[in-house]
CSV table of C-alpha atoms in Angstrom, one decimal:
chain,number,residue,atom,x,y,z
A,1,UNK,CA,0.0,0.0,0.0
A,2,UNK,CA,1.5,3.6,-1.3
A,3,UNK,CA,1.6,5.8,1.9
A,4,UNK,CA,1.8,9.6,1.6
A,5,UNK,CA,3.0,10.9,5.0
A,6,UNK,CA,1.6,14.8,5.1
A,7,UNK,CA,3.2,17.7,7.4
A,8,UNK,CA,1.8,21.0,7.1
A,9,UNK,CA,3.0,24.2,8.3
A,10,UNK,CA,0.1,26.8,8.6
A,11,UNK,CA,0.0,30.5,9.8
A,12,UNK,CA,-2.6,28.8,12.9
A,13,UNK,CA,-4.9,26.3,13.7
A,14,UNK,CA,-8.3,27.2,12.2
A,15,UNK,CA,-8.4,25.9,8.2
A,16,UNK,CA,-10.9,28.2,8.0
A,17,UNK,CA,-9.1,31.3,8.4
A,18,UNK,CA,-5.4,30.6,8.8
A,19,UNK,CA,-3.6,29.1,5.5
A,20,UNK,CA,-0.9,26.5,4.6
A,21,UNK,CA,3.0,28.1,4.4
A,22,UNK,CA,4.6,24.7,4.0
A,23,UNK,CA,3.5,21.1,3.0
A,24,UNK,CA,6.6,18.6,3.1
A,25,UNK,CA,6.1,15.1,2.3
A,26,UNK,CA,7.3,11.4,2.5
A,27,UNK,CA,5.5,8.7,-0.1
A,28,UNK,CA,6.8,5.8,1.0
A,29,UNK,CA,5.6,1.8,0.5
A,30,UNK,CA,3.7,0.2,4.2
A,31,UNK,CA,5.5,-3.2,3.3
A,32,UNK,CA,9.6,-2.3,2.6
A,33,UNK,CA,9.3,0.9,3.6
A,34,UNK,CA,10.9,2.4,0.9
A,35,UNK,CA,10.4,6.2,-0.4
A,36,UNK,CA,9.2,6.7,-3.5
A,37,UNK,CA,9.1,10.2,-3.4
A,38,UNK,CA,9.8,13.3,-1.2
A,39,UNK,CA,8.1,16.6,-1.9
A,40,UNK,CA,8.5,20.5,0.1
A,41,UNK,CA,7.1,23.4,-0.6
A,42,UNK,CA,7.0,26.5,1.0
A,43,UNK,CA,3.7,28.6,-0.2
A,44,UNK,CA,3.5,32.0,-0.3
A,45,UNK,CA,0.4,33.0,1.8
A,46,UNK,CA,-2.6,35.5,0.6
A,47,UNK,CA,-3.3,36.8,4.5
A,48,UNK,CA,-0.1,36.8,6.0
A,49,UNK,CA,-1.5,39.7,8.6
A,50,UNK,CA,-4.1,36.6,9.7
A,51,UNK,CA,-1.0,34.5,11.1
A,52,UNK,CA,-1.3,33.6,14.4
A,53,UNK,CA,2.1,35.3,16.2
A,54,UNK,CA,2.7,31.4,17.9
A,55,UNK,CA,2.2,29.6,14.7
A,56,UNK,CA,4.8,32.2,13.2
A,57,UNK,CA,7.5,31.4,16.3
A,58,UNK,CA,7.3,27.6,15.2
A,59,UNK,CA,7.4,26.9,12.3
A,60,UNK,CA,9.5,30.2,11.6
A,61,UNK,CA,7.9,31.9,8.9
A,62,UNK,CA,9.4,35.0,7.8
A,63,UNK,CA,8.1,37.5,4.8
A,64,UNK,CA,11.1,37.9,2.6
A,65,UNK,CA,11.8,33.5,2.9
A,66,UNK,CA,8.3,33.4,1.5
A,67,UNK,CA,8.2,36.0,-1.0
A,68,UNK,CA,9.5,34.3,-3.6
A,69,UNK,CA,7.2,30.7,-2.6
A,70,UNK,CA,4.9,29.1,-5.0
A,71,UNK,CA,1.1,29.8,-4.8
A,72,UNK,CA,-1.0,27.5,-2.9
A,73,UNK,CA,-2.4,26.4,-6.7
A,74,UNK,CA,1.6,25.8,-7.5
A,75,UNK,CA,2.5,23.2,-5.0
A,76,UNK,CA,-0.6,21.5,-4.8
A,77,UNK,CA,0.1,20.7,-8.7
A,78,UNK,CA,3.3,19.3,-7.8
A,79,UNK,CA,1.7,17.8,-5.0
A,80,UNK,CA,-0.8,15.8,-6.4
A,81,UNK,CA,0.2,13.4,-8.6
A,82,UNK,CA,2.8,12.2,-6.5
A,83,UNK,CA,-0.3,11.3,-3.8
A,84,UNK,CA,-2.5,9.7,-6.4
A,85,UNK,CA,-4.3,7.0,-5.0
A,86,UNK,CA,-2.1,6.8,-1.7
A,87,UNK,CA,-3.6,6.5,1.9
A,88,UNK,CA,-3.0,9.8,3.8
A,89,UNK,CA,-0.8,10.0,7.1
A,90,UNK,CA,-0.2,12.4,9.3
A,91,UNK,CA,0.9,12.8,12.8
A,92,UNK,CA,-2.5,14.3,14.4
A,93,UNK,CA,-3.9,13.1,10.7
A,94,UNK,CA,-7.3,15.5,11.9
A,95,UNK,CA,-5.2,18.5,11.8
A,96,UNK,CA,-3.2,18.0,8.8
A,97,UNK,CA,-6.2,16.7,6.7
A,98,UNK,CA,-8.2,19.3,7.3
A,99,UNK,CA,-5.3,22.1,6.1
A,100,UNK,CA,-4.9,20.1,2.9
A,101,UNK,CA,-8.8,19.1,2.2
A,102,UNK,CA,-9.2,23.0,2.2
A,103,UNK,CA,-6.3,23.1,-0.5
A,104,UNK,CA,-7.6,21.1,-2.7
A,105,UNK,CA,-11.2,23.0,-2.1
A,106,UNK,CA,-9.3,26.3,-2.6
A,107,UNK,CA,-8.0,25.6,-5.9
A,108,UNK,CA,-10.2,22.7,-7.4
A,109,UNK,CA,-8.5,20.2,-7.9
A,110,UNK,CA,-9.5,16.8,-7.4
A,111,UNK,CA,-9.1,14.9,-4.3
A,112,UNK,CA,-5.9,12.6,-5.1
A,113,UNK,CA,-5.5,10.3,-1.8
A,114,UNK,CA,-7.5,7.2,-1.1
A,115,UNK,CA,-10.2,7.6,1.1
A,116,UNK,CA,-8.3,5.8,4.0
A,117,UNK,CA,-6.5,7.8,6.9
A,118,UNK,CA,-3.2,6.7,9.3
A,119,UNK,CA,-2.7,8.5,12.4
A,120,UNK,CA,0.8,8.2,13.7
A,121,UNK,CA,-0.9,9.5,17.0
A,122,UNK,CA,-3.5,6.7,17.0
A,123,UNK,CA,-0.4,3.8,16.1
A,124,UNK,CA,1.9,5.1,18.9
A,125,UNK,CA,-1.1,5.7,21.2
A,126,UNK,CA,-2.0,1.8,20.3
A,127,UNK,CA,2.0,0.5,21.4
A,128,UNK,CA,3.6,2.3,23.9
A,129,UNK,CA,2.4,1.9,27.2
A,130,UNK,CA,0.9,4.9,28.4
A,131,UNK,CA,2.6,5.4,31.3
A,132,UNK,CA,5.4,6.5,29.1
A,133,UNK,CA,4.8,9.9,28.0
A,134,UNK,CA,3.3,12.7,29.8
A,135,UNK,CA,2.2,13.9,26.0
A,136,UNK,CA,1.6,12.6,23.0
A,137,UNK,CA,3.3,15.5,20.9
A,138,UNK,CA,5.3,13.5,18.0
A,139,UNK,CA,8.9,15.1,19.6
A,140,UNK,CA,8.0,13.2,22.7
A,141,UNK,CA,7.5,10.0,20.8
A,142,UNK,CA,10.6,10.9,19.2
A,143,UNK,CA,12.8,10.8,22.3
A,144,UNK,CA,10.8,7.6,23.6
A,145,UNK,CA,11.6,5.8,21.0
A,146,UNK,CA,15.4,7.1,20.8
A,147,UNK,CA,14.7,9.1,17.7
A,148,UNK,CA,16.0,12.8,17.0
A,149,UNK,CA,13.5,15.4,17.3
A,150,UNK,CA,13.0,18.1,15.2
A,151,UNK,CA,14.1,21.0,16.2
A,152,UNK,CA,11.8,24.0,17.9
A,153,UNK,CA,11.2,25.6,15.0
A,154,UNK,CA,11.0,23.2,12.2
A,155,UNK,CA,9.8,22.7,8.6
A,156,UNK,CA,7.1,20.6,7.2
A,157,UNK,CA,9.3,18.2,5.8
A,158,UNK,CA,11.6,17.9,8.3
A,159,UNK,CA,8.3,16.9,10.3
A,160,UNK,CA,7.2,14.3,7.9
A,161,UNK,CA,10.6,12.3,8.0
A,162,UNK,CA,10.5,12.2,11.8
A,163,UNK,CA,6.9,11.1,11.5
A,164,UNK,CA,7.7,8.1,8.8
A,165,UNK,CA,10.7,7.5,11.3
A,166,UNK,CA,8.5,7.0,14.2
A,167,UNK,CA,5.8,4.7,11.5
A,168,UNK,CA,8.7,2.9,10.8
A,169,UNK,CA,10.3,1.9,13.6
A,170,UNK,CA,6.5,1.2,15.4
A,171,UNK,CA,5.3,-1.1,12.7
A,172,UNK,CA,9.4,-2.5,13.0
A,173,UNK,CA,8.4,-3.3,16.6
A,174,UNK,CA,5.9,-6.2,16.3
């Protein structure tokens, strides 16, 4: 099964009002584990005043990095085809999904993934005991399972290979 591991950076938390700055992701086969494809994009936003002053501190957006970043329309083209038929993941897949079901509403284009869903939240959740981890934030799953963690302020696809990291070595485990 073709996985396409999603991390989204956004200028906040609501879909509704904030917008995507950076999509990185990790297609990668469930049985070898082996990546197909990488993709990261930064994207320029339209409402950059809307931003969320926290969501700005982590994942460390900046005017003049983004001035010259694709349009939302832009990467999801690139995007896209490279997710065609694969089963979206995500670490919090609620939060992620939600960001890119509004790209693909924002510049009509078709839906590409499968209709399934992977929540490295849920998989960890389901194998370390809980006792474990005072949170379930993916750098804490990280450092449980003796993996670097990104750093503070990160980038999206910098996120989604420390998510396929943690898949990995979970579905490794059994």
């Amino acid at each position: 099964m073709k996985i396409a591991l999603i991390d989204v950076e956004t200028t906040g938390l609501n879909p509704d009002h904030h917008e995507i700055i950076e999509i990185g992701c990790v297609v990668f086969d469930s049985e070898t584990f082996e990546i197909a494809h990488t993709f990261e994009s930064k994207v320029k936003p339209l409402y950059p005043l809307r931003a969320d002053p926290k969501a700005v501190q982590v994942n460390g957006y900046n005017i003049n990095e983004w001035k010259d970043a694709p349009s939302l329309y832009e990467a999801m083209s690139r995007l896209a085809p490279l997710t065609r038929d694969a089963t979206f993941c995500a670490h919090n897949v609620c939060f992620d999904n939600s960001f890119i079901t509004r790209a693909y509403d924002k510049t009509s284009f078709p839906m590409t993934f499968s209709y399934r869903k992977l929540d490295i939240f849920t998989l960890a959740w389901s194998k370390i005991p809980h006792d474990k981890l005072a949170s379930w934030s993916l750098k804490n799953i990280c450092i449980y399972l003796n993996i670097e963690p990104e750093p503070d302020v990160h980038s999206a696809l910098n996120g989604a290979m420390k998510a396929y990291e943690v898949y990995k070595k979970l579905m490794k485990s059994d």
